[in-house]
Amino acid sequence: MSNKTQWQSVCSVDDLIAESGIAVWTADGPVAIFYLPNRIPCLFAIGHTDPFSGSNVLARGITGDLKGQPVVASPLYKQHFNLETGVCLEDDAVQVPTYPVLLDGNNVVLEVPVKSQVKEIA
Amino acid sequence: MSKKNLIVVGNGMVGHHFLEQFVESEAAAAFNVVVFGEEPLLAYDRVHLSEYFTGSTHADLAMGTAQWYADKNIDLHLDEQVSEIDRDNQQVITPKGSYPYDELVLATGSFPFVPPIEGNNGPDCLVYRTLDDLDQIRASAEGGKVGVVVGGGLLGLEAANALKSLGLEAHVVEFAPRLMPVQLDADGGGLLRRKIEELGVQVHTEKATTAIVEGDECRLRMNFSDDTHLETDLIVFSAGIRPQDALARSSGLDIGERGGIVINNQCTTSDPHIHAIGECALWDGRIFGLVAPGYTMARTLSGALNGDSEAAFTGADMSTKLKLLGVDVGSIGDAHGQTPGARNIQFNDGANGVYRRMVISEDGKKLLGAILVGDNGPYDTLLQYALNGIELPANPEALILPESEGGAPALGPDALPDTASICSCHNVTKGDICGVIDAGCCDLGSVKGETKASTGCGGCAALLKNVVDCELEKRGVEVSKDICEHFPYSRQELFHLVKVNGIRTFHQLIHDHGKGHGCDICKPAVGSILATVWNEHILATDHVALQDTNDTFMANMQKNGTYSIVPRVPGGEITPDKLIVLGEVAKEYDLYTKITGGQRIDLFGATLSQLPEIWEKLIAAGFETGHAYGKSLRTVKSCVGSTWCRYGVQDSVGMAILLEDRYKGLRSPHKLKMAVSGCTRECAEAQSKDIGVIATDKGWNLYVCGNGGMRPRHADLFATDLSDEELIRAIDRVLMFYVRTADRLQRTSVWLENLEGGLDYLKKVVLEDNLGIGEELDAHMQTVIDTYQCEWKTAVEDPEKRKRFREFVNDERKDPVQQWTQERGQRRPVIETA
């Protein structure tokens, strides 16, 4: 696999839900995007797969902050993941991937790795 | 200097525990560690072996992982049996080679004893020790109907449970006059027998098997010495264990007369470089057939190999507490009263199936032993008295009497000496806990992290919390009742803030009265309070992000990320047409279908995007949401009542439907369950519910604050012979008072136990209105009832709300991790173990 990345447009601003998450499918698999309008920055993107259950559910967790860190709580077993670093607060050996995320006009765009065996389409 | 070699023979629970201790010790750096296991699988938890038949896999039961062994540089040889120890050249020999050792640890465990009975070696004569044994039992059970366990001890009863879970008619054959003869006396054994027979396991005591021959009805026939016989398709021998000492025996180590590798207090055998731990070891003429003493030996040996001159195994407490086929059994210390001069105190409540016996010293001051059957409630307290030699109170019988008959409350943590063992898995004493608190730990979480207490089996969790809370309070640390770091208030205080200040959103509440952005503790709690007070739709824009996923998507998330659906079936009454609709929907979406305990139907395996489609169909057929996902009213269970039943005295179904329709949608601190029984026979089990109603010939008796589940509580009789109107008003007020004053996630049972003044106070508030809030409570309940809406109906009709029900907002693909298989004619998830 190469270290190359690409910017991928994944959804529109209207798809986002304030203080909560949505899931999108990317070249790197399922990603959860959180929109926290009372923070700067207000967009966060982490892997959607809960490492403790293997299920694609993190976008459906409750967001908030713990000791100042922005977090989402897994809806299955309630572990918290730092939205900036992906590190699990209960077990720092566990981490989910994080992705740079930006607004391009009305589009939400993500920077995701390009898998070498996958031909570039966008 | 090159490293020395440490070889461990045996990869069971004790062998694994030894490795865990040793590789973390200082001496580990000086040794290469090599492990031989006879089985092809990594060490697994044999204590919970029967769970293998109820869905657990080897990975679930495993004590460690191959990765752990690799990380710790342990050279692991599974499926490789050591055939010989060459003591002269200090090496062990296996079929694959020879390996030198400087120190050798034998953790070879034990093997099941099979009594020498003619015909005991047939293909359907099995034992119960390894996963391989269990596979063989499972294979033998295929096509069989009846299974017999020979041996009514602890393991035998476990094995009987396993046979029962395989769908066999299970029998236990015991040579002694009672079950568990080592741990129980005649009365306790008798009660255990009665309870186990009620569960469908047949018990035959005082039976000596003389021969096993071919059967007429079943595969086998067991002939007993009293000329009776029993037909069965398979036999599991569980008549005790024998130490696995063959290897030690052939290498000339000292062996006990009846087997077992002789060890000293440092767990070393007659050869100073060979050690033995666990069930293969014989200490002071005794074999210890429990895992805890084996762990103690493992820790002792690890200490001794590190040069700790004080490390010594000095015997072990053989007290046990367990649940056999769901029946509590406890045995402590000298349970049979063999100490000279020992006195007995017995409590025998045959009607409720509870038996308790205390054995106390001649002078009445010390507890020597105890037996408990049916309820292990007093076990922890009694064990502390026995282990720590705490002086008994003047009326020791209070320790085993029920509280209603003058029984004493549990021993307060303050009464425990510093040497009291709190967590036996990790060997943590009360003194250790005080030590870390003095060193700066000031909450339960950090005490657990620092001492590992309560991170093993977890059985000591309640005791640990009591000790920590008590010690913190003694040091002047206030135990915080704040809901979380964002609000310095309890749930009850937040409720008042919302109500008094007319707050309608989380944002306003945290802005005015809290700090930060909230979390998964306070958001759902505030969401529930807002719903109780204002009753707006939970998916209204201001509330959507407050809810747990189950509330957000109005369904119950299952382990693979799909959801289950439970439509409301008021009172458990359903028309054939509606039943057909449920069947058709389940069939169309291939949903796993199961009847719930609350007289409803649960449909499993719907994906997020299917939920609104399914609900459109259900709503069109007249269904409403069942709130199975919410902290709210679940079901009102009912018996069929006077309409059909020849004993019924009131229309229980009609009342159940009335109550369910009245309180559906009420958001509360925790889920609420109710039931209505049509006569005193109580077929709806109303006394185990938050609100229970039982018909009398004059009206209704109301019971409150019962609970089933994890912590059962019998409901309290609240009022008798009520009319319909009186009943409903009383329930309105009890519920509304609970909703306003309870803590977050506090069921009515715990709420009542913590309510100052208890049941009498609640009666005064509700029946006599001594606070003068009766009308306010009535009016509030009426508002909730008047503003009820079926959340699913509102959601499917609103395109904006429906937008949330998409797996991936930019892609129509199905969730790729959801894999399915078929079982018993239905679809279920493939369980992958990480």
CSV table of N, CA, C and O in Angstrom, one decimal, chain A residues 8-11 14-15 17-26 30-31 38-39 48-49 51-57 59-68 71 73 75-78 80, chain B residues 485-486 507 515-521 523-524 541 544-549 552-553 557-563 608 800 803-804 806-811 813-818 832 834:
chain,number,residue,atom,x,y,z
A,8,GLN,N,-11.7,13.2,-0.9
A,8,GLN,CA,-12.9,12.6,-1.5
A,8,GLN,C,-14.1,13.4,-0.9
A,8,GLN,O,-14.2,13.6,0.3
A,9,SER,N,-15.0,13.8,-1.9
A,9,SER,CA,-16.2,14.5,-1.4
A,9,SER,C,-17.2,13.4,-1.0
A,9,SER,O,-17.4,12.4,-1.7
A,10,VAL,N,-17.7,13.5,0.2
A,10,VAL,CA,-18.5,12.4,0.8
A,10,VAL,C,-20.0,12.7,1.0
A,10,VAL,O,-20.8,11.9,1.0
A,11,CYS,N,-20.3,14.0,1.3
A,11,CYS,CA,-21.7,14.3,1.5
A,11,CYS,C,-21.9,15.8,1.5
A,11,CYS,O,-20.9,16.6,1.4
A,14,ASP,N,-26.0,19.6,4.4
A,14,ASP,CA,-27.4,19.2,4.8
A,14,ASP,C,-27.5,17.8,5.4
A,14,ASP,O,-28.4,17.6,6.1
A,15,ASP,N,-26.6,17.0,5.0
A,15,ASP,CA,-26.6,15.6,5.6
A,15,ASP,C,-26.2,15.6,7.0
A,15,ASP,O,-26.4,14.6,7.8
A,17,ILE,N,-25.7,16.2,11.1
A,17,ILE,CA,-26.7,16.4,12.1
A,17,ILE,C,-25.9,17.0,13.3
A,17,ILE,O,-24.9,16.5,13.8
A,18,ALA,N,-26.4,18.2,13.8
A,18,ALA,CA,-25.7,18.9,14.8
A,18,ALA,C,-25.5,18.1,16.1
A,18,ALA,O,-26.5,17.4,16.5
A,19,GLU,N,-24.3,18.2,16.7
A,19,GLU,CA,-24.0,17.5,17.9
A,19,GLU,C,-24.1,15.9,17.8
A,19,GLU,O,-24.2,15.2,18.8
A,20,SER,N,-24.1,15.5,16.5
A,20,SER,CA,-24.2,14.0,16.3
A,20,SER,C,-23.4,13.6,15.1
A,20,SER,O,-22.7,14.4,14.5
A,21,GLY,N,-23.5,12.3,14.8
A,21,GLY,CA,-22.7,11.7,13.7
A,21,GLY,C,-23.5,11.2,12.6
A,21,GLY,O,-24.7,10.9,12.7
A,22,ILE,N,-22.9,11.0,11.4
A,22,ILE,CA,-23.4,10.3,10.3
A,22,ILE,C,-22.3,9.4,9.7
A,22,ILE,O,-21.1,9.6,10.0
A,23,ALA,N,-22.7,8.4,9.0
A,23,ALA,CA,-21.7,7.5,8.4
A,23,ALA,C,-21.6,7.7,6.9
A,23,ALA,O,-22.6,7.9,6.2
A,24,VAL,N,-20.4,7.6,6.3
A,24,VAL,CA,-20.2,7.6,4.9
A,24,VAL,C,-19.3,6.5,4.5
A,24,VAL,O,-18.6,5.9,5.3
A,25,TRP,N,-19.4,6.1,3.2
A,25,TRP,CA,-18.5,5.1,2.7
A,25,TRP,C,-17.4,5.8,1.9
A,25,TRP,O,-17.7,6.7,1.1
A,26,THR,N,-16.1,5.4,2.1
A,26,THR,CA,-15.0,6.1,1.5
A,26,THR,C,-14.1,5.0,0.9
A,26,THR,O,-14.3,3.8,1.1
A,30,PRO,N,-15.7,2.5,5.9
A,30,PRO,CA,-16.7,3.3,6.5
A,30,PRO,C,-16.1,4.3,7.5
A,30,PRO,O,-15.2,4.0,8.3
A,31,VAL,N,-16.6,5.5,7.4
A,31,VAL,CA,-16.1,6.7,8.2
A,31,VAL,C,-17.2,7.4,8.8
A,31,VAL,O,-18.3,7.5,8.2
A,38,ASN,N,-20.7,23.9,18.3
A,38,ASN,CA,-20.2,24.8,19.3
A,38,ASN,C,-18.7,24.6,19.6
A,38,ASN,O,-18.2,25.1,20.6
A,39,ARG,N,-18.0,24.0,18.7
A,39,ARG,CA,-16.6,23.8,18.9
A,39,ARG,C,-15.8,24.4,17.7
A,39,ARG,O,-16.4,24.5,16.6
A,48,HIS,N,-15.6,4.4,11.4
A,48,HIS,CA,-16.9,4.1,11.8
A,48,HIS,C,-17.0,2.8,12.6
A,48,HIS,O,-17.9,2.5,13.3
A,49,THR,N,-15.9,1.9,12.4
A,49,THR,CA,-16.0,0.6,13.0
A,49,THR,C,-15.5,0.6,14.4
A,49,THR,O,-14.5,1.2,14.8
A,51,PRO,N,-13.8,-0.8,17.4
A,51,PRO,CA,-12.8,-1.9,17.5
A,51,PRO,C,-13.2,-3.0,18.5
A,51,PRO,O,-12.7,-4.1,18.5
A,52,PHE,N,-14.1,-2.6,19.5
A,52,PHE,CA,-14.4,-3.6,20.5
A,52,PHE,C,-15.4,-4.6,20.0
A,52,PHE,O,-15.5,-5.7,20.6
A,53,SER,N,-16.3,-4.3,19.1
A,53,SER,CA,-17.3,-5.2,18.6
A,53,SER,C,-17.1,-5.6,17.2
A,53,SER,O,-17.7,-6.6,16.7
A,54,GLY,N,-16.3,-4.8,16.4
A,54,GLY,CA,-16.1,-5.1,15.0
A,54,GLY,C,-17.3,-4.6,14.2
A,54,GLY,O,-17.4,-4.8,13.0
A,55,SER,N,-18.3,-3.9,14.8
A,55,SER,CA,-19.5,-3.5,14.1
A,55,SER,C,-19.4,-2.0,13.7
A,55,SER,O,-18.7,-1.2,14.3
A,56,ASN,N,-20.1,-1.7,12.6
A,56,ASN,CA,-20.0,-0.3,12.1
A,56,ASN,C,-21.1,0.5,12.7
A,56,ASN,O,-22.2,0.6,12.3
A,57,VAL,N,-20.7,1.2,13.9
A,57,VAL,CA,-21.7,1.8,14.7
A,57,VAL,C,-21.3,3.2,15.3
A,57,VAL,O,-22.1,3.8,15.9
A,59,ALA,N,-20.7,6.2,14.4
A,59,ALA,CA,-21.4,7.4,14.1
A,59,ALA,C,-22.7,7.5,14.9
A,59,ALA,O,-23.3,8.6,15.0
A,60,ARG,N,-23.2,6.4,15.4
A,60,ARG,CA,-24.5,6.4,16.1
A,60,ARG,C,-24.3,6.6,17.6
A,60,ARG,O,-25.2,6.4,18.4
A,61,GLY,N,-23.1,7.0,18.1
A,61,GLY,CA,-22.8,7.2,19.5
A,61,GLY,C,-23.1,8.6,19.9
A,61,GLY,O,-23.4,9.5,19.1
A,62,ILE,N,-23.1,8.8,21.2
A,62,ILE,CA,-23.4,10.1,21.8
A,62,ILE,C,-22.1,10.9,21.9
A,62,ILE,O,-21.1,10.4,22.3
A,63,THR,N,-22.1,12.2,21.4
A,63,THR,CA,-20.9,13.0,21.4
A,63,THR,C,-20.9,13.8,22.7
A,63,THR,O,-21.9,13.9,23.4
A,64,GLY,N,-19.7,14.4,23.0
A,64,GLY,CA,-19.6,15.3,24.2
A,64,GLY,C,-18.2,15.6,24.4
A,64,GLY,O,-17.3,15.5,23.5
A,65,ASP,N,-17.8,16.0,25.6
A,65,ASP,CA,-16.4,16.2,26.0
A,65,ASP,C,-16.2,15.6,27.4
A,65,ASP,O,-17.0,15.6,28.2
A,66,LEU,N,-15.0,15.0,27.5
A,66,LEU,CA,-14.5,14.5,28.8
A,66,LEU,C,-13.2,15.2,29.1
A,66,LEU,O,-12.2,15.0,28.3
A,67,LYS,N,-13.0,15.8,30.2
A,67,LYS,CA,-11.8,16.5,30.6
A,67,LYS,C,-11.3,17.4,29.4
A,67,LYS,O,-10.1,17.4,29.1
A,68,GLY,N,-12.2,18.0,28.7
A,68,GLY,CA,-11.9,18.9,27.7
A,68,GLY,C,-11.7,18.3,26.3
A,68,GLY,O,-11.6,19.0,25.3
A,71,VAL,N,-15.2,13.8,22.4
A,71,VAL,CA,-15.3,12.4,22.4
A,71,VAL,C,-16.7,11.9,21.8
A,71,VAL,O,-17.6,12.7,21.8
A,73,ALA,N,-19.1,8.3,22.4
A,73,ALA,CA,-19.2,7.0,23.2
A,73,ALA,C,-19.7,5.9,22.3
A,73,ALA,O,-20.7,6.2,21.6
A,75,PRO,N,-21.9,3.2,20.9
A,75,PRO,CA,-23.3,2.9,21.4
A,75,PRO,C,-23.4,1.4,21.9
A,75,PRO,O,-24.4,1.1,22.5
A,76,LEU,N,-22.4,0.6,21.6
A,76,LEU,CA,-22.5,-0.8,22.0
A,76,LEU,C,-22.0,-1.0,23.5
A,76,LEU,O,-22.7,-1.3,24.4
A,77,TYR,N,-20.7,-0.8,23.7
A,77,TYR,CA,-20.1,-1.0,25.0
A,77,TYR,C,-19.6,0.2,25.7
A,77,TYR,O,-19.0,0.1,26.7
A,78,LYS,N,-19.9,1.4,25.1
A,78,LYS,CA,-19.8,2.7,25.8
A,78,LYS,C,-18.4,3.2,26.0
A,78,LYS,O,-18.1,4.1,26.8
A,80,HIS,N,-15.1,5.4,25.2
A,80,HIS,CA,-15.1,6.7,24.6
A,80,HIS,C,-13.9,6.8,23.7
A,80,HIS,O,-12.8,6.4,24.0
B,485,GLU,N,-19.2,15.1,35.1
B,485,GLU,CA,-18.3,16.3,35.2
B,485,GLU,C,-19.0,17.6,34.7
B,485,GLU,O,-18.5,18.7,35.0
B,486,HIS,N,-20.1,17.5,34.0
B,486,HIS,CA,-20.7,18.7,33.4
B,486,HIS,C,-21.7,19.4,34.2
B,486,HIS,O,-22.0,20.5,34.0
B,507,HIS,N,-29.1,22.5,25.6
B,507,HIS,CA,-28.2,23.6,25.4
B,507,HIS,C,-28.4,24.7,26.4
B,507,HIS,O,-27.4,25.2,27.0
B,515,LYS,N,-21.3,23.0,32.6
B,515,LYS,CA,-20.1,23.5,31.9
B,515,LYS,C,-19.7,22.4,30.8
B,515,LYS,O,-20.1,21.3,30.9
B,516,GLY,N,-19.0,22.8,29.8
B,516,GLY,CA,-18.5,21.9,28.8
B,516,GLY,C,-19.7,21.6,27.8
B,516,GLY,O,-20.6,22.4,27.6
B,517,HIS,N,-19.5,20.5,27.1
B,517,HIS,CA,-20.5,20.1,26.1
B,517,HIS,C,-21.4,19.0,26.4
B,517,HIS,O,-22.1,18.5,25.5
B,518,GLY,N,-21.2,18.3,27.5
B,518,GLY,CA,-22.0,17.2,27.9
B,518,GLY,C,-21.4,15.9,27.5
B,518,GLY,O,-20.3,15.9,27.0
B,519,CYS,N,-22.0,14.8,27.9
B,519,CYS,CA,-21.4,13.4,27.6
B,519,CYS,C,-22.6,12.4,27.5
B,519,CYS,O,-23.7,12.7,27.6
B,520,ASP,N,-22.2,11.1,27.4
B,520,ASP,CA,-23.2,10.1,27.2
B,520,ASP,C,-23.8,9.8,28.5
B,520,ASP,O,-24.7,8.9,28.6
B,521,ILE,N,-23.4,10.4,29.7
B,521,ILE,CA,-24.1,10.2,30.9
B,521,ILE,C,-25.2,11.2,31.0
B,521,ILE,O,-26.4,10.9,31.2
B,523,LYS,N,-26.3,13.6,28.8
B,523,LYS,CA,-27.2,13.9,27.7
B,523,LYS,C,-28.5,13.0,27.7
B,523,LYS,O,-29.6,13.6,27.7
B,524,PRO,N,-28.4,11.7,27.8
B,524,PRO,CA,-29.6,10.9,27.9
B,524,PRO,C,-30.5,11.2,29.1
B,524,PRO,O,-31.7,11.2,29.1
B,541,THR,N,-35.5,18.4,16.6
B,541,THR,CA,-34.1,18.8,16.3
B,541,THR,C,-33.3,19.0,17.6
B,541,THR,O,-32.1,18.7,17.7
B,544,VAL,N,-32.5,15.4,19.4
B,544,VAL,CA,-32.0,14.1,18.7
B,544,VAL,C,-30.6,13.7,19.2
B,544,VAL,O,-30.4,12.5,19.4
B,545,ALA,N,-29.7,14.7,19.4
B,545,ALA,CA,-28.4,14.3,19.7
B,545,ALA,C,-28.2,13.9,21.2
B,545,ALA,O,-27.1,13.5,21.7
B,546,LEU,N,-29.3,14.0,22.0
B,546,LEU,CA,-29.2,13.6,23.4
B,546,LEU,C,-29.4,12.2,23.7
B,546,LEU,O,-29.1,11.7,24.7
B,547,GLN,N,-30.0,11.5,22.7
B,547,GLN,CA,-30.5,10.1,23.0
B,547,GLN,C,-29.4,9.1,22.7
B,547,GLN,O,-28.6,9.1,21.8
B,548,ASP,N,-29.5,8.0,23.5
B,548,ASP,CA,-28.8,6.8,23.2
B,548,ASP,C,-29.3,6.3,21.9
B,548,ASP,O,-30.4,6.6,21.4
B,549,THR,N,-28.4,5.5,21.2
B,549,THR,CA,-28.8,5.0,19.8
B,549,THR,C,-30.1,4.4,19.8
B,549,THR,O,-30.9,4.5,18.9
B,552,THR,N,-32.6,7.1,19.6
B,552,THR,CA,-32.5,7.8,18.4
B,552,THR,C,-33.2,7.1,17.2
B,552,THR,O,-33.9,7.7,16.4
B,553,PHE,N,-32.9,5.8,17.2
B,553,PHE,CA,-33.4,5.0,16.0
B,553,PHE,C,-34.6,4.2,16.5
B,553,PHE,O,-35.2,3.4,15.7
B,557,MET,N,-30.4,-1.7,19.5
B,557,MET,CA,-29.2,-2.1,18.8
B,557,MET,C,-28.7,-3.4,19.3
B,557,MET,O,-28.5,-3.6,20.5
B,558,GLN,N,-28.3,-4.3,18.4
B,558,GLN,CA,-27.8,-5.6,18.8
B,558,GLN,C,-26.3,-5.6,18.5
B,558,GLN,O,-25.7,-4.7,17.9
B,559,LYS,N,-25.6,-6.7,18.8
B,559,LYS,CA,-24.1,-6.7,18.9
B,559,LYS,C,-23.5,-6.5,17.5
B,559,LYS,O,-22.4,-6.0,17.4
B,560,ASN,N,-24.2,-6.8,16.4
B,560,ASN,CA,-23.6,-6.6,15.1
B,560,ASN,C,-24.0,-5.3,14.4
B,560,ASN,O,-23.8,-5.1,13.2
B,561,GLY,N,-24.7,-4.4,15.2
B,561,GLY,CA,-25.0,-3.1,14.7
B,561,GLY,C,-26.4,-3.1,14.0
B,561,GLY,O,-26.9,-2.0,13.6
B,562,THR,N,-27.1,-4.2,13.9
B,562,THR,CA,-28.5,-4.2,13.5
B,562,THR,C,-29.4,-4.0,14.7
B,562,THR,O,-29.0,-3.9,15.8
B,563,TYR,N,-30.7,-3.9,14.4
B,563,TYR,CA,-31.7,-3.5,15.4
B,563,TYR,C,-32.8,-4.6,15.6
B,563,TYR,O,-33.1,-5.3,14.6
B,608,LEU,N,-30.5,-0.4,9.7
B,608,LEU,CA,-31.0,0.9,10.0
B,608,LEU,C,-31.9,1.4,8.9
B,608,LEU,O,-33.0,1.9,9.2
B,800,GLU,N,-37.6,14.5,6.8
B,800,GLU,CA,-36.3,15.0,7.5
B,800,GLU,C,-35.9,14.0,8.5
B,800,GLU,O,-34.7,13.6,8.6
B,803,LYS,N,-34.4,10.8,7.0
B,803,LYS,CA,-33.1,10.9,6.5
B,803,LYS,C,-32.0,10.2,7.4
B,803,LYS,O,-31.0,9.8,7.0
B,804,ARG,N,-32.3,10.2,8.7
B,804,ARG,CA,-31.3,9.7,9.7
B,804,ARG,C,-31.1,8.2,9.5
B,804,ARG,O,-30.1,7.6,9.9
B,806,ARG,N,-30.1,6.0,7.4
B,806,ARG,CA,-29.3,5.5,6.3
B,806,ARG,C,-28.0,5.0,6.8
B,806,ARG,O,-27.4,5.6,7.6
B,807,GLU,N,-27.6,3.8,6.4
B,807,GLU,CA,-26.3,3.2,6.9
B,807,GLU,C,-25.2,4.1,6.5
B,807,GLU,O,-24.4,4.5,7.3
B,808,PHE,N,-25.1,4.5,5.2
B,808,PHE,CA,-24.1,5.4,4.7
B,808,PHE,C,-24.8,6.5,3.9
B,808,PHE,O,-25.5,6.2,3.0
B,809,VAL,N,-24.6,7.8,4.2
B,809,VAL,CA,-25.4,8.8,3.6
B,809,VAL,C,-25.0,8.9,2.1
B,809,VAL,O,-25.8,9.5,1.3
B,810,ASN,N,-23.8,8.5,1.7
B,810,ASN,CA,-23.4,8.7,0.3
B,810,ASN,C,-23.4,7.4,-0.5
B,810,ASN,O,-22.8,7.4,-1.6
B,811,ASP,N,-23.9,6.4,0.0
B,811,ASP,CA,-23.8,5.1,-0.6
B,811,ASP,C,-24.9,4.1,-0.2
B,811,ASP,O,-25.3,4.1,0.9
B,813,ARG,N,-24.9,0.9,-0.4
B,813,ARG,CA,-24.4,-0.4,-0.1
B,813,ARG,C,-24.9,-0.9,1.3
B,813,ARG,O,-25.2,-0.1,2.2
B,814,LYS,N,-24.9,-2.2,1.4
B,814,LYS,CA,-25.2,-2.8,2.7
B,814,LYS,C,-24.0,-2.8,3.6
B,814,LYS,O,-22.9,-2.8,3.1
B,815,ASP,N,-24.2,-2.8,4.9
B,815,ASP,CA,-23.1,-2.8,5.8
B,815,ASP,C,-22.3,-4.1,5.6
B,815,ASP,O,-22.8,-5.2,5.8
B,816,PRO,N,-21.0,-4.0,5.2
B,816,PRO,CA,-20.3,-5.3,4.8
B,816,PRO,C,-19.9,-6.1,6.0
B,816,PRO,O,-19.6,-7.3,5.8
B,817,VAL,N,-20.0,-5.6,7.3
B,817,VAL,CA,-19.6,-6.5,8.4
B,817,VAL,C,-20.7,-7.4,8.8
B,817,VAL,O,-20.5,-8.3,9.6
B,818,GLN,N,-21.9,-7.1,8.4
B,818,GLN,CA,-23.0,-8.0,8.9
B,818,GLN,C,-23.1,-9.3,8.1
B,818,GLN,O,-23.5,-9.3,7.0
B,832,GLU,N,-18.0,-13.4,15.1
B,832,GLU,CA,-16.5,-13.5,14.9
B,832,GLU,C,-15.9,-13.1,16.2
B,832,GLU,O,-16.2,-12.1,16.8
B,834,ALA,N,-12.7,-11.7,18.1
B,834,ALA,CA,-11.5,-10.9,17.7
B,834,ALA,C,-10.2,-11.6,18.2
B,834,ALA,O,-10.3,-12.2,19.2
